[in-house]
Backbone as CSV, one residue per row, in Angstrom:
resi,resn,N_x,N_y,N_z,CA_x,CA_y,CA_z,C_x,C_y,C_z
1,UNK,-28.366,15.104,13.659,-27.199,14.556,12.950,-26.823,15.458,11.775
2,UNK,-25.547,15.816,11.692,-25.101,16.667,10.599,-25.169,15.927,9.271
3,UNK,-25.630,16.633,8.256,-25.719,16.024,6.923,-24.615,16.504,6.000
4,UNK,-24.084,17.682,6.253,-22.998,18.218,5.437,-21.692,18.087,6.221
5,UNK,-20.784,17.279,5.694,-19.561,16.935,6.410,-18.329,17.278,5.569
6,UNK,-17.238,17.599,6.242,-15.987,17.970,5.576,-14.875,17.037,6.023
7,UNK,-14.032,16.635,5.064,-12.964,15.679,5.340,-11.677,16.104,4.644
8,UNK,-10.544,15.680,5.217,-9.292,15.640,4.461,-9.291,14.278,3.792
9,UNK,-9.191,14.249,2.458,-9.438,12.994,1.750,-8.500,12.790,0.570
10,UNK,-8.232,11.513,0.310,-7.464,11.058,-0.849,-8.366,10.156,-1.679
11,UNK,-8.500,10.452,-2.958,-9.309,9.609,-3.836,-8.531,8.347,-4.190
12,UNK,-9.127,7.188,-3.894,-8.465,5.916,-4.162,-8.912,5.279,-5.473
13,UNK,-10.203,5.391,-5.760,-10.732,4.717,-6.951,-12.024,5.399,-7.395
14,UNK,-12.287,5.404,-8.700,-13.571,5.869,-9.227,-14.118,4.830,-10.188
15,UNK,-15.452,4.779,-10.295,-16.106,3.796,-11.165,-17.359,4.412,-11.755
16,UNK,-17.532,4.273,-13.064,-18.704,4.828,-13.731,-19.967,4.076,-13.315
17,UNK,-21.028,4.818,-13.045,-22.346,4.222,-12.786,-23.368,4.980,-13.621
18,UNK,-24.164,4.258,-14.366,-25.115,4.911,-15.258,-24.402,5.579,-16.411
19,UNK,-25.054,6.588,-16.988,-24.508,7.256,-18.170,-23.573,8.407,-17.836
20,UNK,-23.772,9.041,-16.692,-22.989,10.245,-16.432,-22.438,10.372,-15.016
21,UNK,-22.767,9.440,-14.141,-22.328,9.560,-12.751,-21.194,8.590,-12.424
22,UNK,-20.598,8.794,-11.283,-19.505,7.936,-10.831,-19.644,7.629,-9.349
23,UNK,-19.088,6.502,-8.970,-18.881,6.194,-7.573,-17.410,6.431,-7.277
24,UNK,-17.135,6.978,-6.106,-15.747,7.244,-5.724,-15.493,6.716,-4.316
25,UNK,-14.277,6.193,-4.125,-13.848,5.708,-2.815,-12.721,6.609,-2.324
26,UNK,-12.824,7.045,-1.081,-11.851,7.964,-0.497,-11.256,7.371,0.780
27,UNK,-10.002,7.690,1.030,-9.420,7.470,2.350,-9.444,8.822,3.051
28,UNK,-10.173,8.904,4.161,-10.303,10.162,4.880,-9.577,10.088,6.220
29,UNK,-9.123,11.235,6.673,-8.430,11.311,7.949,-9.390,11.108,9.114
30,UNK,-10.677,11.437,8.906,-11.635,11.437,10.004,-12.391,10.122,10.163
31,UNK,-12.706,9.433,9.060,-13.549,8.236,9.155,-13.038,7.046,8.345
32,UNK,-11.816,7.107,7.878,-11.292,5.994,7.099,-11.844,5.981,5.686
33,UNK,-12.140,4.809,5.178,-12.603,4.667,3.792,-14.089,4.996,3.697
34,UNK,-14.439,5.882,2.767,-15.826,6.252,2.512,-16.118,6.138,1.019
35,UNK,-17.363,5.794,0.701,-17.794,5.737,-0.703,-18.881,6.779,-0.918
36,UNK,-18.812,7.479,-2.032,-19.791,8.521,-2.317,-20.038,8.593,-3.814
37,UNK,-21.182,9.168,-4.191,-21.552,9.321,-5.598,-21.159,10.703,-6.085
38,UNK,-20.605,10.735,-7.286,-20.256,11.991,-7.941,-21.223,12.183,-9.099
39,UNK,-22.058,13.215,-9.022,-23.031,13.474,-10.071,-22.465,14.468,-11.079
40,UNK,-22.782,14.260,-12.357,-22.327,15.182,-13.387,-21.762,14.462,-14.592
41,UNK,-21.897,15.084,-15.750,-21.426,14.496,-16.997,-19.937,14.663,-17.193
42,UNK,-19.501,14.346,-18.409,-18.072,14.340,-18.716,-17.423,15.714,-18.563
43,UNK,-18.212,16.782,-18.751,-17.670,18.132,-18.670,-17.825,18.744,-17.280
44,UNK,-18.290,17.959,-16.341,-18.501,18.461,-14.990,-17.170,18.776,-14.309
45,UNK,-17.072,19.956,-13.691,-15.858,20.319,-12.967,-15.622,19.370,-11.808
46,UNK,-16.698,18.991,-11.117,-16.564,18.116,-9.959,-16.039,16.746,-10.370
47,UNK,-16.501,16.269,-11.522,-16.045,14.963,-11.984,-14.544,14.975,-12.284
48,UNK,-14.056,16.077,-12.829,-12.622,16.158,-13.125,-11.794,16.310,-11.854
49,UNK,-12.399,16.897,-10.818,-11.688,17.055,-9.555,-11.549,15.730,-8.804
50,UNK,-12.612,14.928,-8.849,-12.602,13.656,-8.125,-12.004,12.589,-9.040
51,UNK,-10.706,12.454,-8.996,-9.977,11.489,-9.821,-8.956,10.780,-8.940
52,UNK,-8.578,9.546,-9.303,-7.635,8.796,-8.476,-6.360,9.571,-8.159
53,UNK,-5.976,9.514,-6.886,-4.735,10.070,-6.330,-4.799,11.574,-6.084
54,UNK,-5.938,12.215,-6.418,-6.123,13.608,-6.037,-6.416,13.668,-4.535
55,UNK,-5.897,14.691,-3.883,-6.080,14.820,-2.436,-6.420,16.257,-2.086
56,UNK,-7.291,16.429,-1.108,-7.654,17.773,-0.695,-8.781,17.767,0.308
57,UNK,-9.556,18.843,0.304,-10.676,18.988,1.237,-11.967,18.564,0.540
58,UNK,-12.645,17.619,1.144,-13.819,16.991,0.540,-15.068,17.365,1.323
59,UNK,-16.117,17.758,0.597,-17.419,18.018,1.206,-18.401,16.944,0.745
60,UNK,-19.040,16.292,1.697,-20.032,15.257,1.403,-21.375,15.614,2.013
61,UNK,-22.436,15.235,1.311,-23.779,15.301,1.876,-24.183,13.879,2.242
62,UNK,-24.526,13.665,3.509,-24.883,12.329,3.985,-26.369,12.257,4.246
63,UNK,-27.045,11.318,3.578,-28.462,11.043,3.818,-28.543,9.917,4.836
64,UNK,-28.906,10.219,6.095,-28.914,9.180,7.128,-29.995,8.129,6.942
65,UNK,-31.053,8.476,6.232,-32.146,7.523,6.016,-31.690,6.413,5.073
66,UNK,-31.113,6.806,3.957,-30.613,5.825,2.981,-29.168,5.417,3.266
67,UNK,-28.529,6.098,4.190,-27.107,5.908,4.484,-26.280,6.007,3.204
68,UNK,-26.576,7.041,2.432,-25.855,7.284,1.179,-25.156,8.633,1.255
69,UNK,-24.121,8.781,0.427,-23.342,10.010,0.416,-23.162,10.490,-1.015
70,UNK,-23.152,11.788,-1.173,-22.820,12.355,-2.488,-21.801,13.463,-2.291
71,UNK,-20.957,13.628,-3.280,-19.910,14.652,-3.217,-20.512,16.003,-3.557
72,UNK,-20.357,16.948,-2.628,-20.832,18.309,-2.864,-19.753,19.172,-3.494
73,UNK,-18.512,18.972,-3.033,-17.390,19.745,-3.579,-16.093,19.054,-3.179
74,UNK,-15.036,19.344,-3.932,-13.716,18.786,-3.639,-12.671,19.811,-4.014
75,UNK,-12.031,20.378,-3.014,-10.972,21.362,-3.223,-9.640,20.621,-3.259
76,UNK,-9.140,20.358,-4.455,-7.938,19.550,-4.623,-6.706,20.374,-4.280
77,UNK,-5.893,19.844,-3.368,-4.642,20.500,-3.006,-3.442,19.816,-3.675
78,UNK,-3.588,18.530,-3.977,-2.512,17.776,-4.635,-3.094,16.982,-5.798
79,UNK,-2.711,17.336,-7.026,-3.212,16.632,-8.211,-2.341,15.432,-8.576
80,UNK,-1.073,15.521,-8.312,-0.124,14.442,-8.612,-0.216,13.996,-10.079
81,UNK,-0.159,14.957,-10.968,-0.276,14.674,-12.397,0.864,13.784,-12.872
82,UNK,2.037,13.892,-12.252,3.192,13.118,-12.684,3.000,11.617,-12.601
83,UNK,2.093,11.152,-11.757,1.853,9.709,-11.640,1.381,9.132,-12.961
84,UNK,0.649,9.914,-13.735,0.097,9.427,-15.008,1.096,9.516,-16.159
85,UNK,2.263,10.095,-15.899,3.258,10.279,-16.963,4.128,9.050,-17.200
86,UNK,4.082,8.079,-16.278,4.917,6.888,-16.406,4.096,5.684,-15.973
87,UNK,4.115,4.643,-16.811,3.293,3.452,-16.544,3.613,2.830,-15.192
88,UNK,4.896,2.731,-14.858,5.297,2.110,-13.589,4.801,2.908,-12.384
89,UNK,4.739,4.217,-12.522,4.192,5.034,-11.437,2.711,4.727,-11.235
90,UNK,1.995,4.644,-12.333,0.562,4.354,-12.252,0.313,2.987,-11.641
91,UNK,1.114,1.991,-12.033,0.968,0.659,-11.481,1.162,0.660,-9.968
92,UNK,2.233,1.303,-9.514,2.525,1.344,-8.082,1.441,2.099,-7.322
93,UNK,0.937,3.179,-7.897,-0.109,3.964,-7.239,-1.404,3.163,-7.111
94,UNK,-1.762,2.421,-8.153,-2.972,1.590,-8.085,-2.789,0.451,-7.084
95,UNK,-1.586,-0.096,-7.000,-1.323,-1.144,-6.007,-1.524,-0.590,-4.602
96,UNK,-1.044,0.619,-4.360,-1.240,1.270,-3.063,-2.728,1.441,-2.763
97,UNK,-3.466,2.003,-3.726,-4.883,2.288,-3.504,-5.689,1.018,-3.244
98,UNK,-5.435,-0.030,-4.033,-6.199,-1.267,-3.867,-5.839,-1.976,-2.562
99,UNK,-4.602,-1.821,-2.106,-4.211,-2.397,-0.816,-4.971,-1.730,0.318
100,UNK,-5.086,-0.409,0.252,-5.828,0.330,1.284,-7.297,-0.088,1.278
101,UNK,-7.881,-0.193,0.103,-9.289,-0.583,0.011,-9.514,-2.006,0.506
102,UNK,-8.622,-2.920,0.122,-8.786,-4.323,0.515,-8.675,-4.513,2.021
103,UNK,-7.936,-3.626,2.680,-7.771,-3.728,4.141,-8.625,-2.704,4.884
104,UNK,-9.605,-2.118,4.175,-10.568,-1.197,4.789,-9.885,-0.026,5.500
105,UNK,-8.839,0.477,4.882,-8.142,1.631,5.431,-7.270,1.330,6.622
106,UNK,-7.114,0.055,6.935,-6.288,-0.319,8.080,-7.055,-0.444,9.370
107,UNK,-8.347,-0.075,9.359,-9.187,-0.265,10.535,-9.034,0.768,11.621
108,UNK,-8.227,1.780,11.420,-8.017,2.806,12.435,-6.734,3.559,12.188
109,UNK,-6.408,4.513,13.077,-5.228,5.370,12.927,-5.187,5.947,11.515
110,UNK,-6.307,6.537,11.105,-6.444,6.984,9.715,-5.544,8.156,9.383
111,UNK,-5.191,8.960,10.360,-4.241,10.048,10.090,-2.908,9.458,9.628
112,UNK,-2.424,8.434,10.339,-1.167,7.797,9.972,-1.268,7.105,8.613
113,UNK,-2.409,6.468,8.362,-2.610,5.788,7.078,-2.586,6.786,5.928
114,UNK,-3.278,7.900,6.107,-3.325,8.912,5.055,-1.972,9.560,4.846
115,UNK,-1.232,9.784,5.923,0.106,10.366,5.815,1.039,9.449,5.039
116,UNK,1.010,8.143,5.338,1.843,7.176,4.621,1.492,7.163,3.140
117,UNK,0.209,7.134,2.822,-0.219,7.116,1.420,0.187,8.398,0.709
118,UNK,-0.018,9.529,1.354,0.294,10.821,0.736,1.783,10.955,0.446
119,UNK,2.615,10.600,1.414,4.055,10.721,1.221,4.564,9.780,0.134
120,UNK,4.006,8.565,0.085,4.428,7.611,-0.943,4.013,8.084,-2.324
121,UNK,2.790,8.579,-2.464,2.309,9.061,-3.763,3.081,10.308,-4.206
122,UNK,3.402,11.190,-3.267,4.188,12.381,-3.616,5.549,11.986,-4.184
123,UNK,6.170,10.978,-3.589,7.477,10.523,-4.075,7.340,9.835,-5.431
124,UNK,6.246,9.135,-5.635,6.007,8.448,-6.911,5.887,9.410,-8.086
125,UNK,5.440,10.626,-7.841,5.190,11.549,-8.950,6.435,11.870,-9.765
126,UNK,7.617,11.677,-9.172,8.856,11.971,-9.897,9.794,10.768,-9.943
127,UNK,9.298,9.588,-9.587,10.150,8.394,-9.520,10.394,7.796,-10.899
128,UNK,11.599,7.208,-11.078,11.847,6.468,-12.314,11.291,5.046,-12.148
129,UNK,11.391,4.249,-13.205,10.766,2.927,-13.202,11.311,2.032,-12.099
130,UNK,12.625,2.049,-11.878,13.217,1.196,-10.851,12.819,1.628,-9.448
131,UNK,12.750,2.920,-9.224,12.355,3.420,-7.911,10.894,3.104,-7.608
132,UNK,10.061,3.071,-8.635,8.636,2.769,-8.433,8.452,1.408,-7.759
133,UNK,9.226,0.433,-8.190,9.129,-0.902,-7.601,9.543,-0.879,-6.141
134,UNK,10.633,-0.176,-5.831,11.101,-0.102,-4.446,10.110,0.654,-3.577
135,UNK,9.459,1.664,-4.126,8.454,2.402,-3.363,7.223,1.535,-3.092
136,UNK,6.889,0.665,-4.046,5.781,-0.266,-3.816,6.080,-1.204,-2.664
137,UNK,7.314,-1.710,-2.626,7.730,-2.592,-1.527,7.756,-1.808,-0.214
138,UNK,8.280,-0.588,-0.274,8.300,0.289,0.916,6.892,0.427,1.491
139,UNK,5.928,0.716,0.617,4.564,0.913,1.107,4.006,-0.360,1.745
140,UNK,4.178,-1.505,1.093,3.656,-2.758,1.646,4.286,-3.067,3.001
141,UNK,5.586,-2.828,3.133,6.280,-3.117,4.392,5.773,-2.208,5.519
142,UNK,5.566,-0.941,5.197,5.041,-0.015,6.204,3.548,-0.237,6.446
143,UNK,2.817,-0.640,5.426,1.389,-0.942,5.623,1.232,-2.173,6.517
144,UNK,2.145,-3.130,6.386,2.120,-4.294,7.276,2.290,-3.852,8.731
145,UNK,3.162,-2.859,8.954,3.341,-2.325,10.310,2.078,-1.612,10.766
146,UNK,1.439,-0.878,9.860,0.193,-0.178,10.181,-0.900,-1.169,10.578
147,UNK,-0.919,-2.324,9.924,-1.905,-3.358,10.235,-1.521,-4.169,11.473
148,UNK,-0.278,-3.992,11.937,0.187,-4.728,13.104,0.633,-6.143,12.807
149,UNK,1.040,-6.405,11.563,1.404,-7.773,11.179,2.837,-7.879,10.666
150,UNK,3.620,-6.802,10.757,4.989,-6.868,10.231,5.844,-7.777,11.123
151,UNK,6.474,-8.799,10.546,7.259,-9.745,11.351,8.525,-9.122,11.922
152,UNK,8.981,-9.694,13.021,10.237,-9.295,13.637,11.385,-9.953,12.879
153,UNK,12.332,-9.148,12.412,13.468,-9.664,11.655,14.701,-9.889,12.531
154,UNK,14.567,-9.689,13.826,15.734,-9.796,14.706,15.763,-11.080,15.523
155,UNK,14.651,-11.821,15.567,14.605,-13.045,16.375,13.745,-14.094,15.687
156,UNK,14.118,-15.358,15.836,13.362,-16.470,15.270,12.031,-16.603,16.009
157,UNK,10.947,-16.719,15.271,9.621,-16.826,15.879,9.403,-18.179,16.533
158,UNK,10.256,-19.170,16.229,10.090,-20.513,16.792,10.958,-20.737,18.028
159,UNK,12.274,-20.541,17.899,13.177,-20.826,19.022,13.632,-19.571,19.761
160,UNK,13.245,-18.393,19.244,13.564,-17.096,19.867,15.046,-16.740,19.847
161,UNK,15.843,-17.455,19.068,17.264,-17.103,18.984,17.426,-15.795,18.207
162,UNK,18.500,-15.069,18.500,18.800,-13.837,17.777,19.204,-14.165,16.348
163,UNK,18.833,-13.296,15.425,19.149,-13.495,14.015,20.215,-12.480,13.608
164,UNK,21.486,-12.895,13.547,22.560,-11.980,13.147,22.297,-11.396,11.765
165,UNK,22.752,-10.168,11.510,22.492,-9.511,10.219,22.943,-10.323,9.015
166,UNK,24.030,-11.111,9.172,24.558,-11.863,8.021,23.827,-13.181,7.780
167,UNK,22.907,-13.551,8.650,22.244,-14.854,8.542,21.115,-14.843,7.502
168,UNK,21.022,-15.902,6.708,19.872,-16.109,5.831,18.740,-16.707,6.661
169,UNK,17.571,-16.089,6.575,16.418,-16.583,7.324,15.318,-16.946,6.338
170,UNK,14.234,-17.515,6.857,13.135,-17.959,5.997,11.798,-17.502,6.573
171,UNK,10.888,-17.167,5.670,9.534,-16.797,6.077,8.597,-17.937,5.733
172,UNK,7.958,-18.492,6.750,7.020,-19.583,6.551,5.676,-19.043,6.087
173,UNK,5.229,-19.442,4.902,3.931,-19.012,4.396,2.787,-19.652,5.176
174,UNK,3.059,-20.777,5.800,2.022,-21.478,6.563,1.801,-20.833,7.932
175,UNK,2.882,-20.586,8.659,2.754,-20.003,9.994,2.917,-18.487,10.000
176,UNK,3.284,-17.914,8.840,3.486,-16.472,8.695,4.482,-15.962,9.735
177,UNK,5.625,-16.650,9.814,6.640,-16.327,10.812,8.022,-16.404,10.203
178,UNK,8.946,-15.591,10.731,10.343,-15.610,10.308,11.091,-16.633,11.151
179,UNK,11.807,-17.529,10.482,12.505,-18.627,11.164,13.996,-18.604,10.842
180,UNK,14.786,-19.040,11.808,16.208,-19.223,11.553,16.405,-20.448,10.661
181,UNK,17.618,-20.653,10.161,17.877,-21.774,9.260,17.550,-23.117,9.873
182,UNK,17.921,-23.333,11.149,17.667,-24.626,11.795,16.173,-24.903,11.937
183,UNK,15.416,-23.919,12.384,13.975,-24.116,12.546,13.281,-24.262,11.188
184,UNK,13.823,-23.572,10.189,13.252,-23.700,8.849,13.454,-25.108,8.306
185,UNK,14.621,-25.692,8.590,14.870,-27.060,8.144,13.997,-28.058,8.895
186,UNK,13.818,-27.841,10.200,12.972,-28.732,10.987,11.514,-28.674,10.526
187,UNK,11.098,-27.508,10.068,9.714,-27.366,9.612,9.537,-27.765,8.148
188,UNK,10.658,-28.076,7.473,10.588,-28.525,6.086,10.619,-27.418,5.060
189,UNK,10.850,-26.181,5.506,10.887,-25.063,4.558,12.214,-25.022,3.822
190,UNK,13.308,-25.042,4.570,14.645,-25.001,3.977,15.203,-26.407,3.879
191,UNK,15.960,-26.651,2.843,16.601,-27.945,2.658,18.099,-27.748,2.506
192,UNK,18.886,-28.753,2.826,20.336,-28.667,2.705,20.734,-28.385,1.265
193,UNK,21.717,-27.515,1.115,22.223,-27.240,-0.227,21.481,-26.138,-0.948
194,UNK,20.553,-25.441,-0.284,19.804,-24.382,-0.970,20.318,-22.989,-0.654
195,UNK,21.343,-22.869,0.204,21.767,-21.546,0.634,22.238,-20.660,-0.513
196,UNK,22.735,-21.244,-1.566,23.214,-20.428,-2.669,22.164,-20.149,-3.727
197,UNK,20.984,-20.686,-3.548,19.921,-20.492,-4.522,19.432,-19.055,-4.481
198,UNK,19.446,-18.378,-5.619,19.060,-16.969,-5.653,17.556,-16.768,-5.603
199,UNK,16.766,-17.758,-5.973,15.325,-17.591,-6.024,14.744,-17.417,-4.620
200,UNK,13.854,-16.406,-4.428,13.290,-16.194,-3.098,12.199,-17.195,-2.746
201,UNK,11.585,-17.809,-3.753,10.467,-18.709,-3.514,10.923,-20.164,-3.541
202,UNK,10.305,-20.986,-2.702,10.694,-22.377,-2.593,9.468,-23.268,-2.672
203,UNK,9.663,-24.452,-3.182,8.558,-25.393,-3.290,8.090,-25.860,-1.923
204,UNK,8.897,-25.603,-0.878,8.562,-26.056,0.468,7.782,-25.014,1.264
205,UNK,7.053,-24.148,0.578,6.141,-23.207,1.238,6.857,-22.160,2.090
206,UNK,7.980,-21.677,1.599,8.712,-20.651,2.335,9.398,-19.672,1.417
207,UNK,9.827,-18.554,1.972,10.533,-17.517,1.229,11.891,-17.271,1.881
208,UNK,12.949,-17.332,1.083,14.301,-17.076,1.571,14.510,-15.567,1.700
209,UNK,15.132,-15.141,2.799,15.442,-13.732,3.003,16.910,-13.647,3.402
210,UNK,17.752,-13.264,2.472,19.183,-13.181,2.733,19.540,-11.841,3.380
211,UNK,20.792,-11.696,3.782,21.219,-10.550,4.587,20.949,-9.208,3.907
212,UNK,21.185,-9.138,2.580,20.962,-7.875,1.873,19.517,-7.425,1.931
213,UNK,18.600,-8.366,1.779,17.172,-8.046,1.842,16.779,-7.601,3.245
214,UNK,17.286,-8.309,4.253,16.949,-7.954,5.641,17.480,-6.566,5.991
215,UNK,18.703,-6.274,5.591,19.301,-4.977,5.913,18.514,-3.850,5.255
216,UNK,18.064,-4.064,4.029,17.308,-3.024,3.322,15.954,-2.787,3.994
217,UNK,15.271,-3.860,4.373,13.977,-3.719,5.040,14.121,-3.008,6.380
218,UNK,15.185,-3.338,7.113,15.414,-2.656,8.389,15.732,-1.174,8.151
219,UNK,16.448,-0.888,7.062,16.850,0.494,6.779,15.656,1.380,6.437
220,UNK,14.666,0.845,5.721,13.537,1.675,5.297,12.507,1.876,6.397
221,UNK,12.634,1.154,7.502,11.633,1.267,8.558,11.608,2.646,9.204
222,UNK,12.749,3.298,9.280,12.797,4.572,9.998,12.946,5.791,9.119
223,UNK,12.650,5.679,7.818,12.838,6.814,6.917,11.562,7.067,6.110
224,UNK,11.378,8.301,5.614,10.228,8.596,4.753,10.436,8.032,3.356
225,UNK,9.389,7.951,2.549,9.523,7.408,1.181,10.554,8.154,0.336
226,UNK,10.713,9.429,0.570,11.654,10.214,-0.234,13.096,9.737,-0.073
227,UNK,13.392,9.023,1.023,14.752,8.538,1.259,15.042,7.235,0.539
228,UNK,14.019,6.577,-0.006,14.205,5.272,-0.645,15.106,5.380,-1.872
229,UNK,15.125,6.539,-2.508,15.972,6.735,-3.689,17.433,6.476,-3.369
230,UNK,17.835,6.756,-2.146,19.248,6.592,-1.748,19.545,5.176,-1.262
231,UNK,18.502,4.371,-1.044,18.684,3.033,-0.491,18.479,1.995,-1.589
232,UNK,19.508,1.739,-2.362,19.416,0.782,-3.463,19.651,-0.637,-2.933
233,UNK,19.320,-1.625,-3.756,19.568,-3.022,-3.391,19.747,-3.836,-4.657
234,UNK,20.444,-4.967,-4.525,20.747,-5.794,-5.688,19.506,-6.542,-6.153
235,UNK,19.623,-7.182,-7.313,18.474,-7.845,-7.933,17.901,-8.961,-7.065
236,UNK,18.775,-9.786,-6.478,18.303,-10.888,-5.641,17.552,-10.354,-4.420
237,UNK,18.109,-9.351,-3.768,17.460,-8.767,-2.592,16.140,-8.114,-2.962
238,UNK,16.091,-7.497,-4.139,14.844,-6.894,-4.600,13.749,-7.941,-4.732
239,UNK,14.083,-9.071,-5.349,13.092,-10.135,-5.523,12.658,-10.706,-4.181
240,UNK,13.594,-10.835,-3.257,13.251,-11.395,-1.952,12.379,-10.444,-1.138
241,UNK,12.713,-9.154,-1.121,11.890,-8.195,-0.386,10.511,-8.056,-1.018
242,UNK,10.452,-8.145,-2.341,9.158,-8.067,-3.035,8.265,-9.243,-2.652
243,UNK,8.823,-10.460,-2.737,8.035,-11.651,-2.403,7.634,-11.660,-0.927
244,UNK,8.547,-11.251,-0.066,8.313,-11.255,1.383,7.219,-10.261,1.773
245,UNK,7.335,-9.009,1.312,6.361,-7.980,1.692,4.965,-8.310,1.170
246,UNK,4.897,-8.844,-0.045,3.594,-9.241,-0.575,2.988,-10.374,0.244
247,UNK,3.813,-11.356,0.622,3.318,-12.506,1.381,2.797,-12.089,2.747
248,UNK,3.464,-11.147,3.387,3.045,-10.694,4.714,1.670,-10.044,4.660
249,UNK,1.475,-9.127,3.706,0.184,-8.436,3.610,-0.894,-9.378,3.095
250,UNK,-0.537,-10.250,2.154,-1.508,-11.218,1.621,-2.019,-12.146,2.719
251,UNK,-1.147,-12.487,3.669,-1.569,-13.347,4.762,-2.671,-12.717,5.582
252,UNK,-2.635,-11.396,5.722,-3.661,-10.678,6.476,-4.939,-10.500,5.657
253,UNK,-4.775,-10.196,4.377,-5.947,-9.983,3.515,-6.621,-11.289,3.119
254,UNK,-5.870,-12.399,3.207,-6.404,-13.682,2.764,-6.287,-13.887,1.272
255,UNK,-5.560,-12.993,0.589,-5.391,-13.106,-0.858,-4.305,-12.156,-1.318
256,UNK,-3.771,-12.443,-2.507,-2.875,-11.497,-3.170,-3.699,-10.648,-4.124
257,UNK,-3.293,-9.430,-4.324,-4.018,-8.525,-5.212,-3.380,-8.515,-6.590
258,UNK,-4.214,-8.481,-7.620,-3.702,-8.474,-8.990,-2.836,-7.239,-9.258
259,UNK,-3.134,-6.126,-8.601,-2.369,-4.898,-8.839,-0.946,-5.010,-8.310
260,UNK,-0.678,-5.969,-7.432,0.685,-6.130,-6.933,1.629,-6.661,-8.004
261,UNK,1.087,-7.207,-9.074,1.951,-7.710,-10.149,2.778,-6.587,-10.768
262,UNK,2.315,-5.353,-10.620,3.012,-4.219,-11.199,4.106,-3.653,-10.324
263,UNK,4.300,-4.210,-9.143,5.343,-3.714,-8.249,6.644,-4.472,-8.491
């Protein structure tokens, strides 16, 4: 069994252990999420290389007896220093990293997972505060597709009727399904007289998704993160897409993540 292994890797999180060492979590193209120890004090070159959102070629030493790993070297190709220059960028980047960790890297197709993360983080490095929020939603919506849980926005999950682009639909938090207005009312999610309510959240355990939100979500499905800058949306649609994308991923994880509050 090989003990010295090489990976294409993205650093997701680091944590101090003891007086001078760190634990680091990586998303790798070859094996998904891996945890390894970084040895060295504050002035260690390796410690400065292994930092959140840095990406490059990673060398690990694997001890098969203890099933432990330590970082031997990390050749950083992307530092993404710009993420640390704006609070909103940092928030969105941490939300991305914690989502990947909470879902164990997506369980497979790690090349696609790493590509999505890399492209989103690259776009974040120069994003303004408003774009950071939209990029966070973009990532959650595409991560839901990566996990295989992204709902169909074109047909009602209950009666299978087509959902015209102009129709307001509802997402059931209980059944985790998109419903037309009639099925939403039958299930108790939507009530008469609520169509003009701007709030995406309802006391009846559902999320309203109006036409603007649906059109934006459909538009971002086929484009890279760099195109999100050109795809703006109004305040109501922003709130609805934010609540919807978080609810979809939370349903799979079994919880909402605190880092999502920054999106």
